[in-house]
Amino acid sequence: MLKNSADVSKATVDRLPLYFRTLRQVQSEGIEIISSEDLGRRIGVTPEQIRKDLASFGEFGKKGVGYFVRELIRNISEILGLHRNWNVAIIGVGHLGWALANYRSFSSIGFTVAALFDADPAKIDQYVNGLVVSAIDDLEKIVKERDIHIGVITVPAHEAQDVANRLVAAGVRGIWNFAPVVLKVPEDIWLVSEDLSVGLSSISYYLSRNTK
Amino acid sequence: MLKNSADVSKATVDRLPLYFRTLRQVQSEGIEIISSEDLGRRIGVTPEQIRKDLASFGEFGKKGVGYFVRELIRNISEILGLHRNWNVAIIGVGHLGWALANYRSFSSIGFTVAALFDADPAKIDQYVNGLVVSAIDDLEKIVKERDIHIGVITVPAHEAQDVANRLVAAGVRGIWNFAPVVLKVPEDIWLVSEDLSVGLSSISYYLSRNTK
DNA sequence: TAGATTGTTAATCGATTAACAATC
DNA sequence: TAGATTGTTAATCGATTAACAATC
């Protein structure tokens, strides 16, 4: 039985996918039980951090023993909602959208790319990774038909807010935004923005100072 | 004169690229002066946060007036080290590496993609966005020849650590990692890992709970 | 049993928010 | 000058780390 998640910190939730991925690696090495100490060493996180994060959701370990890898994977998978299927649509089949449409790791954690959209007539009706590109004019219709839960925005910055509005109106509940712009969405829509310029700029910042 | 950066928090540094980008947008709208209040509204950050972040580096505003947009852009650009050129190499010209090689925003903030590497003979000597793909065997030689500062890792997970080791040995000082694996690098190398599964998994987490 | 390791409570650390004096 | 808005200090909030009792 999982605890309620009401008071779980965002930082904790963001570490779970890392635990999940690492545990699958551990499992593939044939390891069946692992301590927070060993898992922490692999990830570069303190064992206390791991124990505290996991304890937010329940008691998954065995005192004096450690965590059963298979069991912990199943539990984290359930916490993250990765045990079920999510249908995602990618809007904007440019370089990045195209790369994401071909991204293998999606399916391995339960995401199905179920629709692709673009405004460019040259791209519409083309196939990408076995899936046809639809006209963005059909967005509302297709999002409903294919029961899309999550929209991935990879259009240019100036089009992103409009696309977000349409996705919300069509019934999408989560948005993963790659356009370099701050989107405004209703309270009940979950928005995650990936800002690639942050990573690169922060490297530049630290290199400029020549010290970690 | 900029303050020393020794005690500036990572959270602050990570917000600077967002301020920078938004200020350029503001500038393109013809606005010359902006208050922390107005800037904060655009970004979705409190005005106090902005003032405190900027104050870590100096006094850039004018009391009772606000911030001169052009001046603030120049200052943030200098803080982030974006006033100079950085040469980056992309290792792994798969879907994602290819998309990044075509990413326009890089050059707009002072990054030059100066080398591409792949292990696949079919890709070597091909041109991507006007740049030839080199054999990964030549990595050390080319990194030195072209004065590469930053390596972008877009190879499969199981090859990433090896690539990181070679980049470090070749003299790269920063690494931007997209492979889903925790890399170990020396203390003096600045490493930023983009973990795409985190964003998507966290959406899944919150949608599963149906509440923000 | 003794050693190991979890889960949890308390202490510390760091980041955000609030308040306000300084000053344009 | 009066109103506006910064920069900074103090208060609050949240997250991490340390310590340790519980227990396998």
Short mmCIF file of C-alpha atoms (C1' of nucleotides) in Angstrom, two decimals:
data_model
loop_
_atom_site.label_atom_id
_atom_site.label_comp_id
_atom_site.label_asym_id
_atom_site.label_seq_id
_atom_site.Cartn_x
_atom_site.Cartn_y
_atom_site.Cartn_z
CA MET A 1 0.00 0.00 0.00
CA LEU A 2 1.40 3.35 -1.02
CA LYS A 3 1.26 6.36 1.22
CA ASN A 4 -0.54 9.45 0.06
CA SER A 5 1.66 11.68 -2.04
CA ALA A 6 0.32 15.03 -0.90
CA ASP A 7 3.44 16.11 0.93
CA VAL A 8 6.14 14.63 -1.27
CA SER A 9 8.68 17.15 -2.48
CA LYS A 10 9.35 17.82 -6.14
CA ALA A 11 13.02 17.06 -5.60
CA THR A 12 12.09 13.58 -4.40
CA VAL A 13 9.84 12.91 -7.38
CA ASP A 14 12.58 14.04 -9.75
CA ARG A 15 15.02 11.54 -8.27
CA LEU A 16 12.68 8.57 -8.63
CA PRO A 17 13.24 8.15 -12.39
CA LEU A 18 16.96 8.01 -11.67
CA TYR A 19 16.46 5.31 -9.06
CA PHE A 20 14.18 3.45 -11.43
CA ARG A 21 16.65 3.51 -14.29
CA THR A 22 19.58 2.53 -12.11
CA LEU A 23 17.67 -0.32 -10.49
CA ARG A 24 16.84 -1.74 -13.89
CA GLN A 25 20.53 -1.63 -14.72
CA VAL A 26 21.29 -3.34 -11.38
CA GLN A 27 18.69 -5.98 -12.15
CA SER A 28 20.19 -6.62 -15.58
CA GLU A 29 23.45 -7.38 -13.81
CA GLY A 30 21.71 -10.15 -11.92
CA ILE A 31 21.75 -8.40 -8.53
CA GLU A 32 18.63 -9.22 -6.50
CA ILE A 33 19.16 -7.23 -3.30
CA ILE A 34 20.80 -3.84 -2.91
CA SER A 35 21.44 -1.53 0.05
CA SER A 36 20.85 2.21 -0.03
CA GLU A 37 24.62 2.48 0.42
CA ASP A 38 25.40 0.60 -2.80
CA LEU A 39 22.62 2.22 -4.80
CA GLY A 40 23.73 5.63 -3.62
CA ARG A 41 27.29 5.00 -4.70
CA ARG A 42 26.14 4.17 -8.22
CA ILE A 43 23.97 7.24 -8.51
CA GLY A 44 26.07 9.75 -6.64
CA VAL A 45 23.46 10.39 -3.96
CA THR A 46 23.72 9.77 -0.23
CA PRO A 47 22.11 6.61 1.17
CA GLU A 48 20.11 8.73 3.61
CA GLN A 49 18.65 10.65 0.68
CA ILE A 50 17.51 7.45 -0.97
CA ARG A 51 16.00 6.00 2.19
CA LYS A 52 14.18 9.25 2.92
CA ASP A 53 12.86 9.56 -0.63
CA LEU A 54 11.54 6.01 -0.64
CA ALA A 55 10.10 6.35 2.85
CA SER A 56 7.82 9.09 1.52
CA PHE A 57 5.85 6.39 -0.22
CA GLY A 58 6.01 3.42 2.09
CA GLU A 59 8.32 0.81 3.58
CA PHE A 60 9.97 -0.96 0.69
CA GLY A 61 13.12 -2.27 2.35
CA LYS A 62 13.98 -4.93 4.89
CA LYS A 63 15.97 -3.80 7.90
CA GLY A 64 19.38 -5.39 8.13
CA VAL A 65 19.04 -6.64 4.56
CA GLY A 66 18.36 -3.95 1.98
CA TYR A 67 15.91 -3.59 -0.91
CA PHE A 68 14.72 -6.41 -3.14
CA VAL A 69 15.52 -5.03 -6.56
CA ARG A 70 12.63 -6.53 -8.47
CA GLU A 71 10.12 -5.48 -5.85
CA LEU A 72 11.49 -1.94 -5.60
CA ILE A 73 11.37 -1.52 -9.37
CA ARG A 74 7.75 -2.55 -9.35
CA ASN A 75 6.93 -0.16 -6.53
CA ILE A 76 8.68 2.85 -8.07
CA SER A 77 7.12 2.06 -11.40
CA GLU A 78 3.72 2.18 -9.75
CA ILE A 79 4.49 5.38 -7.86
CA LEU A 80 5.52 7.09 -11.10
CA GLY A 81 2.54 5.74 -12.98
CA LEU A 82 4.78 3.89 -15.41
CA HIS A 83 2.87 0.62 -15.07
CA ARG A 84 0.18 1.93 -17.35
CA ASN A 85 0.26 3.27 -20.90
CA TRP A 86 0.28 6.98 -21.72
CA ASN A 87 -0.47 8.23 -25.21
CA VAL A 88 1.60 11.20 -26.28
CA ALA A 89 1.38 13.49 -29.29
CA ILE A 90 4.34 15.41 -30.66
CA ILE A 91 3.49 18.78 -32.13
CA GLY A 92 6.14 20.09 -34.50
CA VAL A 93 8.12 17.56 -36.49
CA GLY A 94 11.28 19.64 -36.87
CA HIS A 95 14.70 18.37 -35.91
CA LEU A 96 13.88 17.91 -32.26
CA GLY A 97 10.34 16.60 -32.75
CA TRP A 98 11.67 14.13 -35.25
CA ALA A 99 14.36 12.97 -32.82
CA LEU A 100 11.80 12.53 -30.05
CA ALA A 101 9.48 10.62 -32.40
CA ASN A 102 12.34 8.19 -32.84
CA TYR A 103 13.32 8.06 -29.19
CA ARG A 104 13.42 4.42 -28.13
CA SER A 105 13.42 4.97 -24.39
CA PHE A 106 9.84 6.25 -24.42
CA SER A 107 8.26 2.90 -25.00
CA SER A 108 10.50 1.25 -22.44
CA ILE A 109 8.84 3.32 -19.71
CA GLY A 110 5.27 3.03 -20.95
CA PHE A 111 4.83 5.93 -23.34
CA THR A 112 3.35 5.49 -26.78
CA VAL A 113 3.83 8.15 -29.42
CA ALA A 114 0.34 8.03 -30.89
CA ALA A 115 0.19 11.18 -33.02
CA LEU A 116 2.47 13.60 -34.84
CA PHE A 117 1.47 17.05 -36.02
CA ASP A 118 3.01 19.69 -38.23
CA ALA A 119 1.83 22.78 -40.06
CA ASP A 120 4.12 22.28 -43.05
CA PRO A 121 2.22 20.69 -46.02
CA ALA A 122 5.47 19.08 -47.14
CA LYS A 123 5.61 17.09 -43.91
CA ILE A 124 1.95 16.18 -43.61
CA ASP A 125 1.19 12.58 -44.65
CA GLN A 126 4.87 11.65 -44.44
CA TYR A 127 5.78 8.75 -42.16
CA VAL A 128 8.14 9.09 -39.21
CA ASN A 129 9.08 5.94 -37.36
CA GLY A 130 5.99 4.22 -38.76
CA LEU A 131 3.57 6.96 -37.79
CA VAL A 132 1.98 9.42 -40.18
CA VAL A 133 2.30 13.19 -39.68
CA SER A 134 -1.12 14.82 -39.34
CA ALA A 135 -2.12 18.38 -40.19
CA ILE A 136 -2.09 20.59 -37.14
CA ASP A 137 -5.58 21.72 -38.16
CA ASP A 138 -6.79 18.28 -37.13
CA LEU A 139 -5.23 18.52 -33.69
CA GLU A 140 -8.43 18.68 -31.65
CA LYS A 141 -10.09 15.87 -33.57
CA ILE A 142 -7.15 13.46 -33.44
CA VAL A 143 -6.25 14.18 -29.81
CA LYS A 144 -9.74 13.07 -28.87
CA GLU A 145 -9.89 10.11 -31.24
CA ARG A 146 -6.58 8.68 -30.09
CA ASP A 147 -7.06 9.49 -26.41
CA ILE A 148 -3.89 11.55 -26.13
CA HIS A 149 -2.89 12.26 -22.53
CA ILE A 150 0.29 14.26 -23.00
CA GLY A 151 1.34 16.80 -25.61
CA VAL A 152 5.00 17.35 -26.49
CA ILE A 153 5.59 20.83 -27.88
CA THR A 154 8.48 21.14 -30.32
CA VAL A 155 7.28 24.04 -32.43
CA PRO A 156 9.03 27.44 -32.68
CA ALA A 157 8.74 29.68 -29.62
CA HIS A 158 6.20 32.07 -31.11
CA GLU A 159 3.76 29.26 -31.90
CA ALA A 160 4.09 27.39 -28.63
CA GLN A 161 1.48 29.21 -26.54
CA ASP A 162 -1.14 28.77 -29.23
CA VAL A 163 -0.39 25.07 -29.50
CA ALA A 164 -0.55 24.76 -25.71
CA ASN A 165 -3.96 26.43 -25.66
CA ARG A 166 -5.27 24.07 -28.30
CA LEU A 167 -3.89 21.01 -26.55
CA VAL A 168 -5.55 22.04 -23.31
CA ALA A 169 -8.84 22.73 -25.05
CA ALA A 170 -8.65 19.32 -26.71
CA GLY A 171 -8.37 17.62 -23.34
CA VAL A 172 -4.68 16.91 -22.88
CA ARG A 173 -3.71 16.81 -19.19
CA GLY A 174 0.05 17.13 -19.33
CA ILE A 175 2.41 19.16 -21.49
CA TRP A 176 6.11 18.60 -22.07
CA ASN A 177 7.44 21.79 -23.58
CA PHE A 178 10.71 22.17 -25.49
CA ALA A 179 10.00 25.60 -26.96
CA PRO A 180 12.12 28.33 -25.33
CA VAL A 181 9.23 30.30 -23.91
CA VAL A 182 7.33 30.44 -20.63
CA LEU A 183 3.89 28.93 -21.23
CA LYS A 184 0.76 29.82 -19.30
CA VAL A 185 -1.62 26.92 -18.71
CA PRO A 186 -4.51 26.31 -16.31
CA GLU A 187 -3.78 25.13 -12.78
CA ASP A 188 -4.94 21.58 -13.41
CA ILE A 189 -2.66 20.98 -16.40
CA TRP A 190 0.74 19.59 -15.52
CA LEU A 191 3.46 21.44 -17.38
CA VAL A 192 7.14 20.54 -17.57
CA SER A 193 9.45 22.71 -19.62
CA GLU A 194 12.83 21.51 -20.80
CA ASP A 195 15.05 24.47 -21.35
CA LEU A 196 18.12 23.34 -23.25
CA SER A 197 19.75 26.75 -23.00
CA VAL A 198 19.93 26.41 -19.21
CA GLY A 199 22.25 23.42 -19.31
CA LEU A 200 24.59 24.86 -21.85
CA SER A 201 24.62 28.32 -20.29
CA SER A 202 25.41 26.92 -16.88
CA ILE A 203 28.40 25.06 -18.31
CA SER A 204 29.53 28.33 -19.84
CA TYR A 205 29.09 30.05 -16.48
CA TYR A 206 31.22 27.61 -14.58
CA LEU A 207 33.89 27.31 -17.26
CA SER A 208 34.19 31.10 -17.30
CA ARG A 209 35.07 30.91 -13.64
CA ASN A 210 37.47 28.03 -14.13
CA THR A 211 36.51 26.38 -10.90
CA LYS A 212 33.88 23.99 -9.69
CA MET B 1 32.46 45.33 -11.82
CA LEU B 2 30.96 41.94 -11.06
CA LYS B 3 30.97 40.47 -7.59
CA ASN B 4 32.80 37.25 -6.97
CA SER B 5 30.67 34.23 -7.73
CA ALA B 6 31.90 31.96 -4.96
CA ASP B 7 28.69 31.94 -2.97
CA VAL B 8 26.09 32.09 -5.72
CA SER B 9 23.56 29.28 -5.56
CA LYS B 10 23.01 26.85 -8.38
CA ALA B 11 19.33 27.74 -8.43
CA THR B 12 20.25 31.34 -9.14
CA VAL B 13 22.61 30.44 -11.97
CA ASP B 14 19.94 28.23 -13.51
CA ARG B 15 17.48 31.11 -13.60
CA LEU B 16 19.84 33.51 -15.34
CA PRO B 17 19.41 31.96 -18.81
CA LEU B 18 15.67 32.43 -18.40
CA TYR B 19 16.11 36.10 -17.49
CA PHE B 20 18.48 36.50 -20.41
CA ARG B 21 16.11 34.98 -22.93
CA THR B 22 13.11 36.91 -21.64
CA LEU B 23 15.00 40.19 -21.62
CA ARG B 24 15.96 39.71 -25.26
CA GLN B 25 12.29 39.16 -26.03
CA VAL B 26 11.44 42.31 -24.06
CA GLN B 27 14.09 44.22 -25.98
CA SER B 28 12.72 43.03 -29.31
CA GLU B 29 9.40 44.54 -28.27
CA GLY B 30 11.10 47.90 -27.99
CA ILE B 31 10.96 48.11 -24.19
CA GLU B 32 14.02 49.87 -22.76
CA ILE B 33 13.38 49.79 -19.02
CA ILE B 34 11.69 47.05 -17.00
CA SER B 35 10.92 46.55 -13.32
CA SER B 36 11.45 43.30 -11.45
CA GLU B 37 7.68 43.28 -11.05
CA ASP B 38 7.01 43.25 -14.80
CA LEU B 39 9.85 40.88 -15.59
CA GLY B 40 8.68 38.53 -12.87
CA ARG B 41 5.16 38.49 -14.24
CA ARG B 42 6.42 37.42 -17.65
CA ILE B 43 8.58 34.65 -16.27
CA GLY B 44 6.40 33.41 -13.47
CA VAL B 45 8.91 34.24 -10.75
CA THR B 46 8.52 36.68 -7.85
CA PRO B 47 10.11 40.12 -8.21
CA GLU B 48 12.03 39.54 -4.98
CA GLN B 49 13.57 36.42 -6.47
CA ILE B 50 14.79 38.34 -9.49
CA ARG B 51 16.21 41.20 -7.44
CA LYS B 52 17.96 38.81 -5.11
CA ASP B 53 19.39 36.74 -7.96
CA LEU B 54 20.76 39.80 -9.73
CA ALA B 55 22.08 41.30 -6.52
CA SER B 56 24.38 38.27 -6.18
CA PHE B 57 26.43 39.74 -8.98
CA GLY B 58 26.22 43.49 -8.52
CA GLU B 59 23.89 46.45 -8.64
CA PHE B 60 22.34 46.50 -12.08
CA GLY B 61 19.16 48.44 -11.43
CA LYS B 62 18.27 52.01 -10.63
CA LYS B 63 16.17 52.56 -7.52
CA GLY B 64 12.77 54.02 -8.27
CA VAL B 65 13.24 53.29 -11.96
CA GLY B 66 13.95 49.66 -12.79
CA TYR B 67 16.49 47.91 -14.99
CA PHE B 68 17.79 49.18 -18.31
CA VAL B 69 17.08 46.25 -20.58
CA ARG B 70 20.05 46.60 -22.89
CA GLU B 71 22.45 47.03 -20.00
CA LEU B 72 21.05 44.12 -18.04
CA ILE B 73 21.28 41.84 -21.07
CA ARG B 74 24.92 42.77 -21.47
CA ASN B 75 25.61 42.14 -17.79
CA ILE B 76 23.89 38.75 -17.64
CA SER B 77 25.58 37.75 -20.85
CA GLU B 78 28.92 38.53 -19.26
CA ILE B 79 28.04 36.71 -16.04
CA LEU B 80 27.09 33.59 -17.99
CA GLY B 81 30.17 33.80 -20.20
CA LEU B 82 27.99 34.15 -23.30
CA HIS B 83 29.94 37.17 -24.61
CA ARG B 84 32.67 34.88 -25.82
CA ASN B 85 32.68 31.92 -28.21
CA TRP B 86 32.66 28.32 -27.02
CA ASN B 87 33.50 25.48 -29.35
CA VAL B 88 31.44 22.35 -28.83
CA ALA B 89 31.74 18.87 -30.25
CA ILE B 90 28.80 16.49 -30.56
CA ILE B 91 29.67 12.84 -30.06
CA GLY B 92 27.10 10.49 -31.54
CA VAL B 93 25.18 11.64 -34.60
CA GLY B 94 22.03 9.64 -33.96
CA HIS B 95 18.59 11.21 -33.89
CA LEU B 96 19.30 13.47 -30.96
CA GLY B 97 22.87 14.36 -31.94
CA TRP B 98 21.62 15.20 -35.38
CA ALA B 99 18.87 17.42 -33.96
CA LEU B 100 21.36 19.23 -31.73
CA ALA B 101 23.76 19.70 -34.66
CA ASN B 102 20.94 21.56 -36.37
CA TYR B 103 19.86 23.51 -33.31
CA ARG B 104 19.76 27.19 -34.26
CA SER B 105 19.65 28.60 -30.74
CA PHE B 106 23.22 27.51 -30.02
CA SER B 107 24.85 30.11 -32.17
CA SER B 108 22.54 32.83 -30.87
CA ILE B 109 24.09 32.44 -27.42
CA GLY B 110 27.70 32.07 -28.53
CA PHE B 111 28.18 28.38 -29.07
CA THR B 112 29.76 27.00 -32.22
CA VAL B 113 29.34 23.36 -33.15
CA ALA B 114 32.87 22.76 -34.37
CA ALA B 115 33.06 18.96 -34.60
CA LEU B 116 30.81 15.93 -35.00
CA PHE B 117 31.82 12.37 -34.23
CA ASP B 118 30.33 8.97 -34.85
CA ALA B 119 31.54 5.39 -34.81
CA ASP B 120 29.35 4.29 -37.73
CA PRO B 121 31.35 4.15 -41.01
CA ALA B 122 28.16 4.96 -42.91
CA LYS B 123 27.95 8.31 -41.15
CA ILE B 124 31.61 9.27 -41.24
CA ASP B 125 32.43 11.85 -43.93
CA GLN B 126 28.76 12.72 -44.33
CA TYR B 127 27.81 16.38 -43.87
CA VAL B 128 25.35 17.55 -41.24
CA ASN B 129 24.36 21.20 -41.28
CA GLY B 130 27.49 21.99 -43.25
CA LEU B 131 29.89 20.15 -40.93
CA VAL B 132 31.54 16.82 -41.72
CA VAL B 133 31.15 13.84 -39.38
CA SER B 134 34.54 12.62 -38.14
CA ALA B 135 35.54 9.16 -37.05
CA ILE B 136 35.39 8.79 -33.30
CA ASP B 137 38.89 7.32 -33.50
CA ASP B 138 40.12 10.81 -34.31
CA LEU B 139 38.44 12.36 -31.28
CA GLU B 140 41.58 13.27 -29.34
CA LYS B 141 43.32 14.73 -32.36
CA ILE B 142 40.39 16.84 -33.57
CA VAL B 143 39.38 18.07 -30.12
CA LYS B 144 42.86 19.53 -29.75
CA GLU B 145 43.11 20.87 -33.30
CA ARG B 146 39.77 22.66 -33.13
CA ASP B 147 40.14 23.84 -29.54
CA ILE B 148 36.93 22.19 -28.36
CA HIS B 149 35.80 23.38 -24.93
CA ILE B 150 32.63 21.41 -24.41
CA GLY B 151 31.64 17.88 -25.40
CA VAL B 152 28.01 16.94 -25.99
CA ILE B 153 27.42 13.23 -25.43
CA THR B 154 24.59 11.71 -27.46
CA VAL B 155 25.85 8.14 -27.76
CA PRO B 156 24.08 5.08 -26.30
CA ALA B 157 24.27 4.71 -22.52
CA HIS B 158 26.81 1.92 -22.52
CA GLU B 159 29.31 3.94 -24.54
CA ALA B 160 28.89 7.22 -22.71
CA GLN B 161 31.41 6.74 -19.91
CA ASP B 162 34.11 5.76 -22.36
CA VAL B 163 33.39 8.81 -24.50
CA ALA B 164 33.46 11.01 -21.39
CA ASN B 165 36.85 9.61 -20.39
CA ARG B 166 38.26 10.31 -23.82
CA LEU B 167 36.86 13.84 -23.91
CA VAL B 168 38.41 14.60 -20.55
CA ALA B 169 41.76 13.14 -21.58
CA ALA B 170 41.63 15.23 -24.76
CA GLY B 171 41.28 18.41 -22.71
CA VAL B 172 37.57 19.21 -22.80
CA ARG B 173 36.48 21.18 -19.72
CA GLY B 174 32.71 20.81 -19.81
CA ILE B 175 30.41 17.94 -20.68
CA TRP B 176 26.74 18.10 -21.59
CA ASN B 177 25.43 14.58 -21.29
CA PHE B 178 22.22 13.25 -22.85
CA ALA B 179 22.95 9.55 -22.35
CA PRO B 180 20.74 8.04 -19.63
CA VAL B 181 23.57 7.09 -17.32
CA VAL B 182 25.36 8.64 -14.35
CA LEU B 183 28.83 9.65 -15.55
CA LYS B 184 31.89 9.89 -13.34
CA VAL B 185 34.29 12.70 -14.24
CA PRO B 186 37.12 14.47 -12.40
CA GLU B 187 36.29 17.29 -9.98
CA ASP B 188 37.49 20.03 -12.30
CA ILE B 189 35.31 19.01 -15.23
CA TRP B 190 31.89 20.63 -15.29
CA LEU B 191 29.21 18.07 -16.03
CA VAL B 192 25.55 18.72 -16.75
CA SER B 193 23.29 15.77 -17.49
CA GLU B 194 19.96 16.20 -19.23
CA ASP B 195 17.73 13.35 -18.26
CA LEU B 196 14.73 13.33 -20.56
CA SER B 197 13.08 10.50 -18.66
CA VAL B 198 12.78 12.72 -15.58
CA GLY B 199 10.49 15.23 -17.26
CA LEU B 200 8.23 12.67 -18.78
CA SER B 201 8.10 10.48 -15.68
CA SER B 202 7.23 13.41 -13.47
CA ILE B 203 4.30 14.26 -15.75
CA SER B 204 3.19 10.66 -15.44
CA TYR B 205 3.51 10.88 -11.67
CA TYR B 206 1.31 13.94 -11.34
CA LEU B 207 -1.27 12.79 -13.89
CA SER B 208 -1.58 9.51 -12.01
CA ARG B 209 -2.61 11.53 -8.97
CA ASN B 210 -4.93 13.74 -10.97
CA THR B 211 -4.04 16.78 -8.94
CA LYS B 212 -1.47 19.50 -9.03
"C1'" DT C 1 23.02 -13.78 18.89
"C1'" DA C 2 25.72 -10.08 16.50
"C1'" DG C 3 26.11 -7.37 12.52
"C1'" DA C 4 23.81 -4.90 9.12
"C1'" DT C 5 20.65 -1.81 7.40
"C1'" DT C 6 16.24 0.28 7.31
"C1'" DG C 7 12.81 4.00 8.59
"C1'" DT C 8 12.20 8.08 11.27
"C1'" DT C 9 13.08 11.90 14.23
"C1'" DA C 10 16.03 15.86 15.17
"C1'" DA C 11 19.56 19.10 13.60
"C1'" DT C 12 21.49 21.59 10.03
"C1'" DC C 13 21.81 23.80 5.94
"C1'" DG C 14 20.25 26.45 1.98
"C1'" DA C 15 16.93 28.85 -0.61
"C1'" DT C 16 12.80 31.72 -0.86
"C1'" DT C 17 9.83 35.26 0.84
"C1'" DA C 18 8.81 39.37 3.47
"C1'" DA C 19 9.92 43.77 5.06
"C1'" DC C 20 11.96 48.05 4.64
"C1'" DA C 21 15.63 51.55 4.39
"C1'" DA C 22 17.99 53.76 0.65
"C1'" DT C 23 17.55 56.52 -3.24
"C1'" DC C 24 16.42 57.63 -7.99
"C1'" DT D 1 8.97 66.71 -3.37
"C1'" DA D 2 6.26 62.30 -3.64
"C1'" DG D 3 5.97 57.96 -5.71
"C1'" DA D 4 8.30 54.08 -7.29
"C1'" DT D 5 11.46 50.53 -7.11
"C1'" DT D 6 15.85 48.73 -5.97
"C1'" DG D 7 19.22 46.19 -2.86
"C1'" DT D 8 19.68 44.07 1.54
"C1'" DT D 9 18.67 42.26 6.01
"C1'" DA D 10 15.67 39.32 8.73
"C1'" DA D 11 12.14 35.70 8.91
"C1'" DT D 12 10.32 31.72 7.05
"C1'" DC D 13 10.10 27.73 4.65
"C1'" DG D 14 11.75 23.45 2.68
"C1'" DA D 15 15.13 20.08 1.77
"C1'" DT D 16 19.27 17.55 3.15
"C1'" DT D 17 22.15 15.40 6.51
"C1'" DA D 18 23.03 13.21 10.88
"C1'" DA D 19 21.84 10.23 14.46
"C1'" DC D 20 19.78 6.31 16.22
"C1'" DA D 21 16.09 3.12 17.64
"C1'" DA D 22 13.86 -0.72 15.49
"C1'" DT D 23 14.41 -5.05 13.54
"C1'" DC D 24 15.74 -8.42 10.09
#
